[in-house]
Coordinates of C-alpha atoms in Angstrom, one line a residue:
X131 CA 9.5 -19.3 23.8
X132 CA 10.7 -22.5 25.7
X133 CA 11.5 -25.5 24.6
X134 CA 8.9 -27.3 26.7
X135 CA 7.1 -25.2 24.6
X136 CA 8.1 -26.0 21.4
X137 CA 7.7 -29.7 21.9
X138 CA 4.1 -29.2 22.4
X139 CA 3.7 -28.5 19.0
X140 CA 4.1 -31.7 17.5
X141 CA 0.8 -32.8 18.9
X142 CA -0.8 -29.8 18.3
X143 CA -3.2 -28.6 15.1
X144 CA -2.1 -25.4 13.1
X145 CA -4.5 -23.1 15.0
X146 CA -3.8 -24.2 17.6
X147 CA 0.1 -23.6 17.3
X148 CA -0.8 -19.9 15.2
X149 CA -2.8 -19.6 19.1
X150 CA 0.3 -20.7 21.3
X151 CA 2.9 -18.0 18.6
X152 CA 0.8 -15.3 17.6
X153 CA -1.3 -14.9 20.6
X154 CA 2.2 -12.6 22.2
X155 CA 1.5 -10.1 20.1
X156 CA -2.4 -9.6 20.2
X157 CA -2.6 -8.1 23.5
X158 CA -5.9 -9.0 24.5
X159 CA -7.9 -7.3 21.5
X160 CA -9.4 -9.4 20.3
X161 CA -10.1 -11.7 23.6
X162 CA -8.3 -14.3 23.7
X163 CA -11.7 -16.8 23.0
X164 CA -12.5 -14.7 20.1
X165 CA -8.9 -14.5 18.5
X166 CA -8.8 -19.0 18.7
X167 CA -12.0 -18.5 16.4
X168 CA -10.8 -15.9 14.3
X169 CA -8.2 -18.8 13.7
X170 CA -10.2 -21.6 12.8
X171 CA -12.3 -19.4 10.1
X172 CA -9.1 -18.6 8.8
X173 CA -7.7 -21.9 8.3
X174 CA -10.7 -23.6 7.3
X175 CA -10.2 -21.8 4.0
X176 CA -6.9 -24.5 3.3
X177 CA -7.9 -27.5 1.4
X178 CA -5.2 -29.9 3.8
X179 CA -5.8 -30.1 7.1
X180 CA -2.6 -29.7 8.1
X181 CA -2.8 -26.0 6.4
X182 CA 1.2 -26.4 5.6
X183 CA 2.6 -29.9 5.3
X184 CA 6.1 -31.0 5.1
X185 CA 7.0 -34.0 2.0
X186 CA 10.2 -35.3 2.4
X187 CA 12.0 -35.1 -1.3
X188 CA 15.1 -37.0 -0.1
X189 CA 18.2 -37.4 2.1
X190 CA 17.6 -34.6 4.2
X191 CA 15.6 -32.4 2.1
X192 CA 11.7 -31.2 1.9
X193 CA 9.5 -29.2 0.7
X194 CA 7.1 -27.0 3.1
X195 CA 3.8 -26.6 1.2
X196 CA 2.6 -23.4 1.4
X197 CA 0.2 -23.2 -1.4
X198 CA -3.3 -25.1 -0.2
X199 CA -5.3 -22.0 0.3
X200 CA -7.8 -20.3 -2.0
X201 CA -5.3 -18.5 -4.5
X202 CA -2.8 -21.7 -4.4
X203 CA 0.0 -19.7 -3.0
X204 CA 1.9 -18.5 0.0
X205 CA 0.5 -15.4 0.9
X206 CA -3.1 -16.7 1.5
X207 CA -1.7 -18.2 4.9
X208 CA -1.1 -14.7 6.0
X209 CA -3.7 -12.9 4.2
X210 CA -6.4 -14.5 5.1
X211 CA -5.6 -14.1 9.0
X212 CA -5.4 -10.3 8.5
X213 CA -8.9 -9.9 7.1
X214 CA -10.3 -11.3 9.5
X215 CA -8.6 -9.0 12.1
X216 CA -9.2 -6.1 10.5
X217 CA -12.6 -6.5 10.0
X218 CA -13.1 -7.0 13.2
X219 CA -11.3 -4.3 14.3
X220 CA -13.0 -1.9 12.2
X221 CA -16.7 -3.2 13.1
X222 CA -15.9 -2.7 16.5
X223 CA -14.9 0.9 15.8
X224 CA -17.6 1.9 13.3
X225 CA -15.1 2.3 10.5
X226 CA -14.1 1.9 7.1
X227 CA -10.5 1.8 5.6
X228 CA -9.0 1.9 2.3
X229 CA -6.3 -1.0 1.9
X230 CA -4.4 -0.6 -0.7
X231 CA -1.3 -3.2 -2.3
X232 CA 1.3 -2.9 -4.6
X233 CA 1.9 -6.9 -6.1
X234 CA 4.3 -8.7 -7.9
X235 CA 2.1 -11.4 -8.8
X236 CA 0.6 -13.2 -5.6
X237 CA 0.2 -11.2 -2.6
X238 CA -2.8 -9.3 -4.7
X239 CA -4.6 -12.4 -5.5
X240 CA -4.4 -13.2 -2.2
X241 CA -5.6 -9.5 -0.8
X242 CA -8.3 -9.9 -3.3
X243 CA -9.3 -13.2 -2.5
X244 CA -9.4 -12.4 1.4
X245 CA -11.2 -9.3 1.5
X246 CA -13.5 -9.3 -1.5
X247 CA -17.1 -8.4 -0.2
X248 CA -16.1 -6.9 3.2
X249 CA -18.7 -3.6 4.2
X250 CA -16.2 -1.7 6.1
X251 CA -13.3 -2.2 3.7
X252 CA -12.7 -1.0 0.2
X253 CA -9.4 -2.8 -1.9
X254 CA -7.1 -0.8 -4.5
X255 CA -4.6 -3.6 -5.5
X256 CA -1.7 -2.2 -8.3
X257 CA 0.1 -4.8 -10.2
X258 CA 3.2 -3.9 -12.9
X259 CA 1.6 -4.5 -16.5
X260 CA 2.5 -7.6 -18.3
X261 CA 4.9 -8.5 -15.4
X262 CA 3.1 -11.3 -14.4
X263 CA 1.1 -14.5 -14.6
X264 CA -1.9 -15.1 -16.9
X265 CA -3.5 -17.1 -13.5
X266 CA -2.1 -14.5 -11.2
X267 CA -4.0 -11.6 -13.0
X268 CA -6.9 -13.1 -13.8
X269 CA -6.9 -14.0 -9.8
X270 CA -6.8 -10.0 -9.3
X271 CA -9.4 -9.0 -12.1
X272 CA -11.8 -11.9 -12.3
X273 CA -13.7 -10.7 -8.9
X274 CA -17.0 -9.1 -9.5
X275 CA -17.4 -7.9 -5.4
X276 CA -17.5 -3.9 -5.5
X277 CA -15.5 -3.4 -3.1
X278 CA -12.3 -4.9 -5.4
X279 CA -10.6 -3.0 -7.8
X280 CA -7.3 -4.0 -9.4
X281 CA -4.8 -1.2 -11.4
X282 CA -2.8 -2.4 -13.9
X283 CA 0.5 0.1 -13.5
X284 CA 2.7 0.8 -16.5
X285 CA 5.9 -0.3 -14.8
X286 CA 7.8 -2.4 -12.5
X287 CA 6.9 -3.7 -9.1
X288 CA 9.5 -1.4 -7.7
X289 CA 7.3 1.4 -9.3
X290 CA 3.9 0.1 -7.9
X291 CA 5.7 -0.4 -4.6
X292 CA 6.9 3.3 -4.7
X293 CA 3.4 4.4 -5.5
X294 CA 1.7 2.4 -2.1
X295 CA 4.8 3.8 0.0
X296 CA 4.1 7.9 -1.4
X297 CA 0.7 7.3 -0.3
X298 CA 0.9 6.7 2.8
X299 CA 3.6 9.8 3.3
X300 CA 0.9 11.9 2.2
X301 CA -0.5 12.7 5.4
X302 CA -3.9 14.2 4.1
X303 CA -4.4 11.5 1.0
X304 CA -3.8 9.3 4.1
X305 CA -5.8 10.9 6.5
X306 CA -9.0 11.8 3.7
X307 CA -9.4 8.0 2.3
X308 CA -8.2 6.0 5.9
X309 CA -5.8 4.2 3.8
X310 CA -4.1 0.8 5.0
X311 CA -1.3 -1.8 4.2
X312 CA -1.6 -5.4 3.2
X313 CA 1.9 -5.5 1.7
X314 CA 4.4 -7.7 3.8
X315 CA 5.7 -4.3 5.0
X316 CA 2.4 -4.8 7.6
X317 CA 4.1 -6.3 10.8
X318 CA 0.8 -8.9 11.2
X319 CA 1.6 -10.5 7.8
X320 CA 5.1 -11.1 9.2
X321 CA 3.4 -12.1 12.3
X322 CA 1.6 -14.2 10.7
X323 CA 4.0 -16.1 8.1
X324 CA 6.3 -17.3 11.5
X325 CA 4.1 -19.7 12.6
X326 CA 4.6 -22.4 9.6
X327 CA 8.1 -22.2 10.5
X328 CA 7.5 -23.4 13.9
X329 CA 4.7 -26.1 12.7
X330 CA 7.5 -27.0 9.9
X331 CA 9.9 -27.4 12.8
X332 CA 7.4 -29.5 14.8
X333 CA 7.2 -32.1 11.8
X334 CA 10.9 -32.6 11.5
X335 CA 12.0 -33.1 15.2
X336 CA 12.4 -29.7 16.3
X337 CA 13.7 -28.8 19.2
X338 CA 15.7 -31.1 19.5
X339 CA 17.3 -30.6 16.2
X340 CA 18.2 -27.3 14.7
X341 CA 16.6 -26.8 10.7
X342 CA 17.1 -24.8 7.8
X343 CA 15.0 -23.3 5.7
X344 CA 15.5 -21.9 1.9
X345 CA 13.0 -19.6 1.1
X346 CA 12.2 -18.0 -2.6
X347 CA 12.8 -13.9 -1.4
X348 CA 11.8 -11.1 -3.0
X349 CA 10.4 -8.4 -0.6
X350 CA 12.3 -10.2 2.4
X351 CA 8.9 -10.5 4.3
X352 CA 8.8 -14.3 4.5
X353 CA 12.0 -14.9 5.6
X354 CA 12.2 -12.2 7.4
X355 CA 9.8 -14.1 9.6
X356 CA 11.8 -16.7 9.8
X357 CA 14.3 -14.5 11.6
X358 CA 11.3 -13.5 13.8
X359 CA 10.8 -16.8 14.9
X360 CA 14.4 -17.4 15.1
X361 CA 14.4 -14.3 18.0
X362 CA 11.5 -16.3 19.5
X363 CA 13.3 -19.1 20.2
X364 CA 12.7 -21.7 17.7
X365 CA 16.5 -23.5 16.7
X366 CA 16.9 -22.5 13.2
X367 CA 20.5 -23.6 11.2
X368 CA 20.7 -20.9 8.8
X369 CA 18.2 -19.0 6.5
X370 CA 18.6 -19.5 2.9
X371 CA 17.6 -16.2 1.2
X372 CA 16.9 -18.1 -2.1
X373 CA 17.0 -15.2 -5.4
X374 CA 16.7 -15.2 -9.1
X375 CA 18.6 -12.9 -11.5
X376 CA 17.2 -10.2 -9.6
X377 CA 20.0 -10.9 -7.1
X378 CA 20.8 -7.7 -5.2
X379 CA 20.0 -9.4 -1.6
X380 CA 22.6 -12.4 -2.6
X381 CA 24.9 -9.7 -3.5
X382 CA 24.7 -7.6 -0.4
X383 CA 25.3 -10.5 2.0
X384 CA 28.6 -11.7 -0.1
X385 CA 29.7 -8.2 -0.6
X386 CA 28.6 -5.8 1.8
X387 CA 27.1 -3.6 -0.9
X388 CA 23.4 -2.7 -1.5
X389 CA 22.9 -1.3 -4.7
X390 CA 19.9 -1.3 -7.1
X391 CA 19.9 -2.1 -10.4
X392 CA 17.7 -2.6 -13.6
X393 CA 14.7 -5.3 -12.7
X394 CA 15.1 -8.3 -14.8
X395 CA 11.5 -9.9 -15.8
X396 CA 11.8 -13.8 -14.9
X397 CA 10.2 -16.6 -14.9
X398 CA 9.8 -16.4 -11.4
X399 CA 7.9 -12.7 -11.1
X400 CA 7.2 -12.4 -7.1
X401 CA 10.7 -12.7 -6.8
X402 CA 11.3 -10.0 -9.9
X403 CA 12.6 -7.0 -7.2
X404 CA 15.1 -4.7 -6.3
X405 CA 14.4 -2.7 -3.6
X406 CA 13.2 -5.2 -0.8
X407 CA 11.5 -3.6 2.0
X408 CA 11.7 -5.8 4.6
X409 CA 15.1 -5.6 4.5
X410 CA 15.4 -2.1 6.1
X411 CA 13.4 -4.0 9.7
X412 CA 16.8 -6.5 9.0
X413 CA 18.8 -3.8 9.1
X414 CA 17.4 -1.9 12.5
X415 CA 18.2 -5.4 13.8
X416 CA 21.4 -5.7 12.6
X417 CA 22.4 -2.4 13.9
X418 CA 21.2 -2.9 17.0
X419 CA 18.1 -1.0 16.7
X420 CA 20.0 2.1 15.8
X421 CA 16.9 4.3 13.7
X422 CA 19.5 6.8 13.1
X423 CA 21.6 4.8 11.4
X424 CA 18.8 3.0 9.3
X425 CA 17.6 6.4 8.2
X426 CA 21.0 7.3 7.3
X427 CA 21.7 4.3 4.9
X428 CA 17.9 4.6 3.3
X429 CA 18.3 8.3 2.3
X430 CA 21.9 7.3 1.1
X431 CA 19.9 4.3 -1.2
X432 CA 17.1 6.9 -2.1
X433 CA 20.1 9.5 -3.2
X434 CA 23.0 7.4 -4.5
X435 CA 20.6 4.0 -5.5
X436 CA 23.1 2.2 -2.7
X437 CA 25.2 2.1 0.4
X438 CA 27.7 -0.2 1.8
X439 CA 27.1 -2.2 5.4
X440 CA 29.9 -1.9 8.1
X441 CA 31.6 -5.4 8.5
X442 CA 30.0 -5.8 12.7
X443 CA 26.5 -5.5 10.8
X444 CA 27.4 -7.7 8.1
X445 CA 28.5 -10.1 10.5
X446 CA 25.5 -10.1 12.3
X447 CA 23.3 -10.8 9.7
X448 CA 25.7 -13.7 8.1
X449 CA 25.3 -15.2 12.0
X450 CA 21.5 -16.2 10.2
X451 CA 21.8 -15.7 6.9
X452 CA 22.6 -17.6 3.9
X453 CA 22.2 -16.1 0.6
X454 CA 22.6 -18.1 -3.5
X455 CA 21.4 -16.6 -6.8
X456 CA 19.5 -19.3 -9.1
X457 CA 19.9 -18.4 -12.5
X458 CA 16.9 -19.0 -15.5
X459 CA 18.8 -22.0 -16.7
X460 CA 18.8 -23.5 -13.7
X461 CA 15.3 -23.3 -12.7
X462 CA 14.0 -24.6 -15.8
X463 CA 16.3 -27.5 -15.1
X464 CA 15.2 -28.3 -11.8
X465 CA 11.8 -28.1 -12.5
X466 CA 12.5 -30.6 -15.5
X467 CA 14.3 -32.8 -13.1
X468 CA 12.6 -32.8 -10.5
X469 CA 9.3 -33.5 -12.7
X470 CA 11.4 -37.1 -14.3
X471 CA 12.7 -38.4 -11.5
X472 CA 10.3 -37.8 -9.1
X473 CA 7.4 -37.0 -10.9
X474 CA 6.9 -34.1 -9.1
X475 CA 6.4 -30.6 -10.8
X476 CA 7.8 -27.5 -9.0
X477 CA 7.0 -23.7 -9.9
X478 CA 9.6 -21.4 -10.7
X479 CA 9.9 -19.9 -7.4
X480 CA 10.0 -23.0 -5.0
X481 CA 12.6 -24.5 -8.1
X482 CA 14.6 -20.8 -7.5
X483 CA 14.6 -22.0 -3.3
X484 CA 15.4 -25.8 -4.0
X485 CA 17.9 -24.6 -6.1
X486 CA 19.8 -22.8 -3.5
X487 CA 19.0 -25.2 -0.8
X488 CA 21.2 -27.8 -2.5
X489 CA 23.7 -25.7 -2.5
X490 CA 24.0 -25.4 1.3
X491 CA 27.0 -25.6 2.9
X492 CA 25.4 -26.8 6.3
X493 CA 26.6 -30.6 7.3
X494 CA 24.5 -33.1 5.3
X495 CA 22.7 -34.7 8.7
X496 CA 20.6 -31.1 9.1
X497 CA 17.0 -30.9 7.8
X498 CA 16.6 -28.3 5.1
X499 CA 13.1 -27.3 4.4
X500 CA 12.6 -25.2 1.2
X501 CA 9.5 -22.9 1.5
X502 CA 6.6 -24.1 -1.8
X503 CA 5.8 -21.0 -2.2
X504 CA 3.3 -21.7 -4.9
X505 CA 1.1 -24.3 -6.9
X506 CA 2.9 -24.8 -10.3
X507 CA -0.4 -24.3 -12.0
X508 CA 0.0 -20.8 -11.2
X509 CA 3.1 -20.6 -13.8
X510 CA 1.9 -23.1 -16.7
X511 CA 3.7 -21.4 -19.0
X512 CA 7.4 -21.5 -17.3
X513 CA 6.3 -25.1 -16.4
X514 CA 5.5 -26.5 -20.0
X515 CA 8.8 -24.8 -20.8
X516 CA 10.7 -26.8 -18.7
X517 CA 9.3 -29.8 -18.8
X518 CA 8.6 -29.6 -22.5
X519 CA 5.5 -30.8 -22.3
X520 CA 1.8 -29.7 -22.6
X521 CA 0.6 -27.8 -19.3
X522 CA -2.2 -29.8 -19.3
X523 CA -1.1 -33.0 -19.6
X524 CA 1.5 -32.5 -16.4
X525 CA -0.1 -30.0 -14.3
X526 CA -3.1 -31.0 -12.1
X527 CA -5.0 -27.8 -12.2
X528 CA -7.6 -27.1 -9.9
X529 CA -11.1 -26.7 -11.1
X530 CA -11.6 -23.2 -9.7
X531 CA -8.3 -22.4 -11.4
X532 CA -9.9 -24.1 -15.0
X533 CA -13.4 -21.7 -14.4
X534 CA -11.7 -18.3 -13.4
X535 CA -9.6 -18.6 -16.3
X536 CA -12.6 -18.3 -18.5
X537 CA -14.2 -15.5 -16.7
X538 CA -14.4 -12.2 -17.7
X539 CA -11.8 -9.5 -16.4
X540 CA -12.4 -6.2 -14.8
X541 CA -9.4 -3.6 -14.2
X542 CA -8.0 -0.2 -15.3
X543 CA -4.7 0.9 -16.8
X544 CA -3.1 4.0 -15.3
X545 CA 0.4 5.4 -15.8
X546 CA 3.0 5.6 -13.2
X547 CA 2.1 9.1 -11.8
X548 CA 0.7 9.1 -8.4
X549 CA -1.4 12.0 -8.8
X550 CA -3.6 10.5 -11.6
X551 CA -3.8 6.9 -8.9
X552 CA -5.1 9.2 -6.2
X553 CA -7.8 10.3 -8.5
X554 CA -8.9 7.2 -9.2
X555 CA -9.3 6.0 -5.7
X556 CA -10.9 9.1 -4.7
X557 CA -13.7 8.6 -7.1
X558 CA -14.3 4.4 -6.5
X559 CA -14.2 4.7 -2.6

């Protein structure tokens, strides 16, 4: 993308820009009149015009608000874009599909939320039990539409994730239900996530001055878009992969060695992962595209729970990549902090990215944008914490929030066996 381009976009609305991006990648289905309206519906569901704006928190730092959508969090930006385009796709095809999701905490709110109520689409969304939020469950189990239908699995994300991954190799579960992805493992919600980079970097001078961007990672998707647009042109600084205690992508990029541990719950759940798959498209990148050697280093993770990256490839991705591990202590302090001195509240996850954006070692006259991943009254609880104080004296909850959280819940517990999961989706779809 030029940079005549680029500099279009500071005069430009978010659709607009999402158009100029995205519109690459659609190759003519839907048309391109079609696809700018597809867009503006999906947008409109933001509560800001702006759909992602930038506040400035000092010196050279800022916040990129990514949580004015319907579930008050990052993922709706993406989400709601891909239910649109699959429903269209599958109306103009005369079919149905069977999307299912594996969530640690927001990305099934968000599926829910986006295509509850859709004819030609039924929704199997599996979160780990007691893993995370109070607000992000009752976002998953609160919706009445019949179509919706949330699992609560008896384990970790990683386990859920395995389950949605198992599915699809089954070529006849697969083929029998017409299963599809909404996890950020589907390329259009990576698609999808790059364009608030480039509207981030609109806001803040870009082109004509490189950014940064910390971003809270877990499953590697949304920075992983960053690195997309990155590719695309847009001057980007470095990419701050910004993790909690569950630190095994800060620990790769200092020492070379991927190896999965024990997941660590946190008060920052979405980020509350070991096995990222978004990683593995960083890695065909990094090796130059070599598939071969991908596949060799993810059957060595799926035998030995780890491999090591040669030093050219580890170079590569150092060339973009920045990587810091914020501890509990420290996120509860910045979210106390940052709540007395500037009277603004953080949630864990965007407290996790500040965190490691301050400790950038990038010259202090370059922007650094850290990626809100989330409203904070998503995460009361971690929040009054902090801040010792009352949730509900400090957090401005929404009022949908305050009436969803009084509604009645609808969802099933299953073990982790992937046998008795099939079952169940054979018999709701």
């Amino acid at each position: 993308m030029s940079r005549e381009t680029l500099a279009t976009f500071k005069d430009k609305s978010y659709a607009e820009v999402a158009y100029e991006v995205l519109q690459p990648f659609i190759g003519g289905t839907p048309d391109n009149d079609r696809f700018r309206e597809i867009l503006q519906s999906a947008y409109q569901a933001f509560e800001v015009p702006e759909v992602a704006p930038v506040v400035p928190l000092g010196g050279q730092h800022y916040l990129l608000e990514l949580f004015h959508g319907p579930t008050l969090a990052f993922k709706d930006v993406a989400m709601q874009l891909l239910a649109r385009l699959m429903d269209e796709a599958l109306a103009r095809r005369g079919r149905r599909a069977t999307i299912i999701g594996a969530t640690s905490g927001d990305t099934g709110g968000a599926a829910i939320e986006a295509f509850r109520g859709l004819e030609n689409i039924d929704i199997f969304i599996f979160f780990p039990k007691g893993r995370v939020s109070d607000v992000q469950r009752k976002q998953m189990t609160t919706p009445t539409d019949s179509n919706v239908h949330a699992l609560a699995i008896e384990g970790t994300f990683d386990d859920c994730q395995a389950l949605v991954k198992d599915m699809f190799n089954d070529a006849d579960f697969r083929q029998e239900t017409g299963l599809a992805g909404v996890n950020s493992i589907n390329w259009a919600r990576v698609m999808a996530q790059t364009v608030y980079y480039f509207t981030a970097s609109a806001q803040l001078g870009g082109p004509d001055k490189e950014i940064a961007f910390s971003v809270p990672t877990g499953n590697f998707g949304d920075i992983f878009a960053g690195y997309v647009a990155k590719q695309m042109g847009l001057p980007i600084a470095q990419l701050m992969i910004a993790t909690n205690i569950n630190d095994i992508l800060a620990r790769v990029l200092k020492t070379g060695i991927y190896e999965i541990g024990d997941v660590v719950a946190s008060t920052s759940p979405s980020m509350d992962i070991q096995v990222s798959s978004n990683f593995e498209r960083l890695l065909f990148e990094a090796t130059g595209r070599n598939a071969g050697e991908v596949c060799r280093l993810m059957g060595e993770l799926a035998e030995k729970r780890k491999f090591s990256l040669s030093p050219d490839v580890l170079d590569v991705m150092r060339a973009s990549f920045a990587a810091e591990r914020v501890d509990e202590v420290e996120t509860a302090k910045i979210i106390k902090d940052m709540f007395e001195t500037d009277e603004m509240l953080l949630d864990p996850h965007t407290a996790v990215g500040y965190g490691a954006a301050l400790r950038s070692d990038l010259p202090t006259s370059t922007p650094i944008v850290t990626l809100a991943t989330a409203h904070p009254a998503k995460f009361p609880a971690s929040v009054e914490k902090a801040c010792n104080r009352q949730a509900e004296e400090i957090i401005d909850t929404p009022e949908r929030v305050q009436v969803m959280m009084k509604q009645d819940e609808k969802y099933e517990t299953y073990p982790n066996e992937l046998a008795g999961v099939q079952d169940f989706i054979r018999q709701k779809k």
